[in-house]
């Protein structure tokens, strides 16, 4: 599990909360599952449904996710969908309730704050878009060029220790 999920689970292990005992066993599967792997970002879904449908990087930043084609492909637009915790209000139910129970922090800590889009040209990665202080879920970037490889490099978030991207779409 990603470190922030592990951190959230750890204090709940073996505790009674509202007369429910939280027991979180360690489970291993064969073959190994990858619920937060890179291919989730190109599976066509932009939110969690029956599968997480999100790429969550390993700990530490910067992290990147790349796309490649067999031959030069003309791309006119890149669409990115970031994690803005659309289910945040669902996490606020429960007792006891305090004064700030209905306040949603902005920006959400899992949201990507700074990133760049790079294309691979002449054996080197060249930045073509740089964004700082992002707080939006959906970002569109015009490209209008033929590429064989491009990548999104996540440099910073608003507080999470890993990069999170629901979707990357390269439109022709």
PDB file of C-alpha atoms in Angstrom:
ATOM      1  CA  UNK A   1       0.000   0.000   0.000  1.00  0.00           C
ATOM      2  CA  UNK A   2       1.115   3.587  -0.493  1.00  0.00           C
ATOM      3  CA  UNK A   3       2.816   5.038   2.582  1.00  0.00           C
ATOM      4  CA  UNK A   4       0.050   7.555   3.324  1.00  0.00           C
ATOM      5  CA  UNK A   5      -2.524   4.711   3.380  1.00  0.00           C
ATOM      6  CA  UNK A   6      -0.246   2.673   5.673  1.00  0.00           C
ATOM      7  CA  UNK A   7       0.153   5.728   7.930  1.00  0.00           C
ATOM      8  CA  UNK A   8      -3.635   6.154   8.076  1.00  0.00           C
ATOM      9  CA  UNK A   9      -4.207   2.467   8.920  1.00  0.00           C
ATOM     10  CA  UNK A  10      -1.462   2.069  11.522  1.00  0.00           C
ATOM     11  CA  UNK A  11      -3.123   3.901  14.446  1.00  0.00           C
ATOM     12  CA  UNK A  12      -6.373   1.998  13.817  1.00  0.00           C
ATOM     13  CA  UNK A  13      -4.895  -1.505  14.030  1.00  0.00           C
ATOM     14  CA  UNK A  14      -6.208  -3.322  17.067  1.00  0.00           C
ATOM     15  CA  UNK A  15      -8.240  -0.329  18.369  1.00  0.00           C
ATOM     16  CA  UNK A  16     -11.882  -0.258  19.262  1.00  0.00           C
ATOM     17  CA  UNK A  17     -13.656   2.673  17.669  1.00  0.00           C
ATOM     18  CA  UNK A  18     -17.428   2.975  18.069  1.00  0.00           C
ATOM     19  CA  UNK A  19     -17.545  -0.613  19.393  1.00  0.00           C
ATOM     20  CA  UNK A  20     -15.888  -1.911  16.220  1.00  0.00           C
ATOM     21  CA  UNK A  21     -12.504  -3.584  16.391  1.00  0.00           C
ATOM     22  CA  UNK A  22     -10.206  -2.493  13.587  1.00  0.00           C
ATOM     23  CA  UNK A  23      -8.084  -5.439  12.590  1.00  0.00           C
ATOM     24  CA  UNK A  24      -5.997  -4.940   9.500  1.00  0.00           C
ATOM     25  CA  UNK A  25      -4.328  -8.179   8.505  1.00  0.00           C
ATOM     26  CA  UNK A  26      -1.441  -8.317   6.087  1.00  0.00           C
ATOM     27  CA  UNK A  27      -2.582 -10.052   2.888  1.00  0.00           C
ATOM     28  CA  UNK A  28      -0.434 -11.405   0.085  1.00  0.00           C
ATOM     29  CA  UNK A  29      -1.736 -12.323  -3.349  1.00  0.00           C
ATOM     30  CA  UNK A  30      -0.326 -14.403  -6.141  1.00  0.00           C
ATOM     31  CA  UNK A  31       0.212 -13.101  -8.755  1.00  0.00           C
ATOM     32  CA  UNK A  32       1.214  -9.768  -7.254  1.00  0.00           C
ATOM     33  CA  UNK A  33      -1.437  -7.082  -7.730  1.00  0.00           C
ATOM     34  CA  UNK A  34      -0.612  -3.507  -8.739  1.00  0.00           C
ATOM     35  CA  UNK A  35      -3.714  -1.441  -7.974  1.00  0.00           C
ATOM     36  CA  UNK A  36      -1.871   1.901  -8.292  1.00  0.00           C
ATOM     37  CA  UNK A  37       0.379   1.169 -11.288  1.00  0.00           C
ATOM     38  CA  UNK A  38       1.058   3.454 -14.237  1.00  0.00           C
ATOM     39  CA  UNK A  39      -1.346   1.767 -16.721  1.00  0.00           C
ATOM     40  CA  UNK A  40      -4.248   3.005 -14.568  1.00  0.00           C
ATOM     41  CA  UNK A  41      -3.595   6.508 -15.905  1.00  0.00           C
ATOM     42  CA  UNK A  42      -4.449   5.427 -19.468  1.00  0.00           C
ATOM     43  CA  UNK A  43      -7.344   3.030 -18.816  1.00  0.00           C
ATOM     44  CA  UNK A  44     -10.037   5.578 -19.738  1.00  0.00           C
ATOM     45  CA  UNK A  45     -11.366   6.216 -16.212  1.00  0.00           C
ATOM     46  CA  UNK A  46     -10.763   9.480 -14.362  1.00  0.00           C
ATOM     47  CA  UNK A  47     -11.973   8.435 -10.912  1.00  0.00           C
ATOM     48  CA  UNK A  48     -12.067   5.372  -8.691  1.00  0.00           C
ATOM     49  CA  UNK A  49     -14.813   2.897  -9.503  1.00  0.00           C
ATOM     50  CA  UNK A  50     -14.457  -0.884  -9.152  1.00  0.00           C
ATOM     51  CA  UNK A  51     -10.656  -0.420  -9.378  1.00  0.00           C
ATOM     52  CA  UNK A  52      -8.619   2.533  -8.033  1.00  0.00           C
ATOM     53  CA  UNK A  53      -7.922   3.806 -11.596  1.00  0.00           C
ATOM     54  CA  UNK A  54      -5.098   6.005 -10.339  1.00  0.00           C
ATOM     55  CA  UNK A  55      -1.332   6.036 -10.641  1.00  0.00           C
ATOM     56  CA  UNK A  56       0.286   6.591  -7.253  1.00  0.00           C
ATOM     57  CA  UNK A  57       4.048   6.758  -7.419  1.00  0.00           C
ATOM     58  CA  UNK A  58       6.468   5.432  -4.884  1.00  0.00           C
ATOM     59  CA  UNK A  59       7.487   7.741  -2.046  1.00  0.00           C
ATOM     60  CA  UNK A  60       9.507  10.860  -2.763  1.00  0.00           C
ATOM     61  CA  UNK A  61       9.356  13.511  -5.434  1.00  0.00           C
ATOM     62  CA  UNK A  62       9.992  14.181  -8.288  1.00  0.00           C
ATOM     63  CA  UNK A  63       8.310  11.212 -10.006  1.00  0.00           C
ATOM     64  CA  UNK A  64       7.317  10.783 -13.644  1.00  0.00           C
ATOM     65  CA  UNK A  65       4.975   8.845 -15.901  1.00  0.00           C
ATOM     66  CA  UNK A  66       5.704   8.506 -19.617  1.00  0.00           C
ATOM     67  CA  UNK A  67       3.824   7.655 -22.804  1.00  0.00           C
ATOM     68  CA  UNK A  68       5.450   6.382 -25.994  1.00  0.00           C
ATOM     69  CA  UNK A  69       4.407   5.559 -29.556  1.00  0.00           C
ATOM     70  CA  UNK A  70       6.042   3.344 -32.193  1.00  0.00           C
ATOM     71  CA  UNK A  71       6.253   6.197 -34.679  1.00  0.00           C
ATOM     72  CA  UNK A  72       5.986   9.991 -34.475  1.00  0.00           C
ATOM     73  CA  UNK A  73       2.375  10.875 -33.643  1.00  0.00           C
ATOM     74  CA  UNK A  74       0.916  14.349 -33.929  1.00  0.00           C
ATOM     75  CA  UNK A  75      -0.585  15.331 -30.573  1.00  0.00           C
ATOM     76  CA  UNK A  76      -2.706  18.462 -30.357  1.00  0.00           C
ATOM     77  CA  UNK A  77      -3.593  18.393 -26.641  1.00  0.00           C
ATOM     78  CA  UNK A  78      -2.602  16.771 -23.341  1.00  0.00           C
ATOM     79  CA  UNK A  79      -5.282  16.324 -20.668  1.00  0.00           C
ATOM     80  CA  UNK A  80      -4.283  15.583 -17.075  1.00  0.00           C
ATOM     81  CA  UNK A  81      -6.693  14.579 -14.297  1.00  0.00           C
ATOM     82  CA  UNK A  82      -5.189  14.902 -10.820  1.00  0.00           C
ATOM     83  CA  UNK A  83      -6.368  13.548  -7.468  1.00  0.00           C
ATOM     84  CA  UNK A  84      -8.412  16.224  -5.687  1.00  0.00           C
ATOM     85  CA  UNK A  85     -10.114  13.818  -3.258  1.00  0.00           C
ATOM     86  CA  UNK A  86     -13.604  13.964  -4.762  1.00  0.00           C
ATOM     87  CA  UNK A  87     -14.707  11.650  -1.945  1.00  0.00           C
ATOM     88  CA  UNK A  88     -13.363  13.971   0.769  1.00  0.00           C
ATOM     89  CA  UNK A  89     -16.828  14.763   2.149  1.00  0.00           C
ATOM     90  CA  UNK A  90     -17.486  11.020   2.571  1.00  0.00           C
ATOM     91  CA  UNK A  91     -14.486  10.800   4.904  1.00  0.00           C
ATOM     92  CA  UNK A  92     -15.899  13.433   7.267  1.00  0.00           C
ATOM     93  CA  UNK A  93     -18.836  11.401   8.575  1.00  0.00           C
ATOM     94  CA  UNK A  94     -18.611   9.928  12.058  1.00  0.00           C
ATOM     95  CA  UNK A  95     -18.477  11.044  15.654  1.00  0.00           C
ATOM     96  CA  UNK A  96     -17.476  13.015  17.568  1.00  0.00           C
ATOM     97  CA  UNK A  97     -18.039  16.031  15.365  1.00  0.00           C
ATOM     98  CA  UNK A  98     -16.138  19.230  15.784  1.00  0.00           C
ATOM     99  CA  UNK A  99     -16.453  22.779  14.601  1.00  0.00           C
ATOM    100  CA  UNK A 100     -14.504  22.176  11.373  1.00  0.00           C
ATOM    101  CA  UNK A 101     -16.062  18.849  10.342  1.00  0.00           C
ATOM    102  CA  UNK A 102     -17.542  20.274   7.167  1.00  0.00           C
ATOM    103  CA  UNK A 103     -14.573  22.398   6.139  1.00  0.00           C
ATOM    104  CA  UNK A 104     -12.791  20.985   3.109  1.00  0.00           C
ATOM    105  CA  UNK A 105      -9.168  22.102   2.963  1.00  0.00           C
ATOM    106  CA  UNK A 106      -8.086  23.822  -0.192  1.00  0.00           C
ATOM    107  CA  UNK A 107      -5.900  22.877  -1.801  1.00  0.00           C
ATOM    108  CA  UNK A 108      -6.153  19.148  -1.053  1.00  0.00           C
ATOM    109  CA  UNK A 109      -2.766  17.739   0.003  1.00  0.00           C
ATOM    110  CA  UNK A 110      -2.835  14.922  -2.597  1.00  0.00           C
ATOM    111  CA  UNK A 111      -3.252  17.372  -5.475  1.00  0.00           C
ATOM    112  CA  UNK A 112      -0.229  17.918  -7.680  1.00  0.00           C
ATOM    113  CA  UNK A 113       1.142  21.411  -7.059  1.00  0.00           C
ATOM    114  CA  UNK A 114       4.036  21.665  -9.553  1.00  0.00           C
ATOM    115  CA  UNK A 115       4.651  19.619 -12.664  1.00  0.00           C
ATOM    116  CA  UNK A 116       6.081  19.782 -16.122  1.00  0.00           C
ATOM    117  CA  UNK A 117       5.419  18.016 -19.403  1.00  0.00           C
ATOM    118  CA  UNK A 118       8.485  16.960 -21.368  1.00  0.00           C
ATOM    119  CA  UNK A 119       9.002  15.542 -24.861  1.00  0.00           C
ATOM    120  CA  UNK A 120      11.885  13.329 -25.890  1.00  0.00           C
ATOM    121  CA  UNK A 121      13.730  14.892 -28.828  1.00  0.00           C
ATOM    122  CA  UNK A 122      17.202  14.189 -30.180  1.00  0.00           C
ATOM    123  CA  UNK A 123      18.042  11.870 -27.284  1.00  0.00           C
ATOM    124  CA  UNK A 124      17.099  14.328 -24.521  1.00  0.00           C
ATOM    125  CA  UNK A 125      14.019  15.278 -22.479  1.00  0.00           C
ATOM    126  CA  UNK A 126      12.924  18.869 -23.143  1.00  0.00           C
ATOM    127  CA  UNK A 127      10.289  20.646 -21.030  1.00  0.00           C
ATOM    128  CA  UNK A 128       7.435  22.136 -23.040  1.00  0.00           C
ATOM    129  CA  UNK A 129       5.017  22.993 -20.195  1.00  0.00           C
ATOM    130  CA  UNK A 130       5.750  24.014 -16.606  1.00  0.00           C
ATOM    131  CA  UNK A 131       3.002  24.603 -14.038  1.00  0.00           C
ATOM    132  CA  UNK A 132       3.378  25.838 -10.462  1.00  0.00           C
ATOM    133  CA  UNK A 133       0.758  26.351  -7.716  1.00  0.00           C
ATOM    134  CA  UNK A 134      -1.793  24.108  -9.421  1.00  0.00           C
ATOM    135  CA  UNK A 135      -4.897  23.230  -7.398  1.00  0.00           C
ATOM    136  CA  UNK A 136      -7.182  22.120 -10.242  1.00  0.00           C
ATOM    137  CA  UNK A 137      -8.302  18.577 -10.968  1.00  0.00           C
ATOM    138  CA  UNK A 138      -8.355  18.865 -14.776  1.00  0.00           C
ATOM    139  CA  UNK A 139      -5.676  20.602 -16.819  1.00  0.00           C
ATOM    140  CA  UNK A 140      -5.561  20.928 -20.619  1.00  0.00           C
ATOM    141  CA  UNK A 141      -2.347  21.786 -22.446  1.00  0.00           C
ATOM    142  CA  UNK A 142      -2.115  22.425 -26.200  1.00  0.00           C
ATOM    143  CA  UNK A 143       0.792  20.646 -27.835  1.00  0.00           C
ATOM    144  CA  UNK A 144       0.487  20.696 -31.652  1.00  0.00           C
ATOM    145  CA  UNK A 145       3.578  18.629 -32.440  1.00  0.00           C
ATOM    146  CA  UNK A 146       4.620  15.148 -33.467  1.00  0.00           C
ATOM    147  CA  UNK A 147       6.166  13.128 -30.644  1.00  0.00           C
ATOM    148  CA  UNK A 148       7.306   9.575 -29.986  1.00  0.00           C
ATOM    149  CA  UNK A 149       7.704   9.976 -26.202  1.00  0.00           C
ATOM    150  CA  UNK A 150       6.376  12.376 -23.626  1.00  0.00           C
ATOM    151  CA  UNK A 151       6.230  12.362 -19.866  1.00  0.00           C
ATOM    152  CA  UNK A 152       4.670  14.195 -16.963  1.00  0.00           C
ATOM    153  CA  UNK A 153       7.139  14.973 -14.187  1.00  0.00           C
ATOM    154  CA  UNK A 154       5.490  15.667 -10.825  1.00  0.00           C
ATOM    155  CA  UNK A 155       7.788  17.926  -8.837  1.00  0.00           C
ATOM    156  CA  UNK A 156       5.606  18.752  -5.811  1.00  0.00           C
ATOM    157  CA  UNK A 157       2.211  18.231  -4.181  1.00  0.00           C
ATOM    158  CA  UNK A 158       0.355  20.256  -1.568  1.00  0.00           C
ATOM    159  CA  UNK A 159       1.539  17.857   1.152  1.00  0.00           C
ATOM    160  CA  UNK A 160       1.406  14.216  -0.008  1.00  0.00           C
ATOM    161  CA  UNK A 161       4.686  12.335  -0.305  1.00  0.00           C
ATOM    162  CA  UNK A 162       3.884  10.732  -3.658  1.00  0.00           C
ATOM    163  CA  UNK A 163       2.559  11.719  -7.079  1.00  0.00           C
ATOM    164  CA  UNK A 164      -1.075  10.936  -7.951  1.00  0.00           C
ATOM    165  CA  UNK A 165      -2.561  11.061 -11.429  1.00  0.00           C
ATOM    166  CA  UNK A 166      -5.935   9.638 -12.432  1.00  0.00           C
ATOM    167  CA  UNK A 167      -5.586  10.176 -16.151  1.00  0.00           C
ATOM    168  CA  UNK A 168      -3.269  11.349 -18.878  1.00  0.00           C
ATOM    169  CA  UNK A 169      -4.726  11.639 -22.373  1.00  0.00           C
ATOM    170  CA  UNK A 170      -2.868  12.618 -25.505  1.00  0.00           C
ATOM    171  CA  UNK A 171      -5.408  13.778 -28.066  1.00  0.00           C
ATOM    172  CA  UNK A 172      -4.655  13.775 -31.785  1.00  0.00           C
TER     173      UNK A 172
END
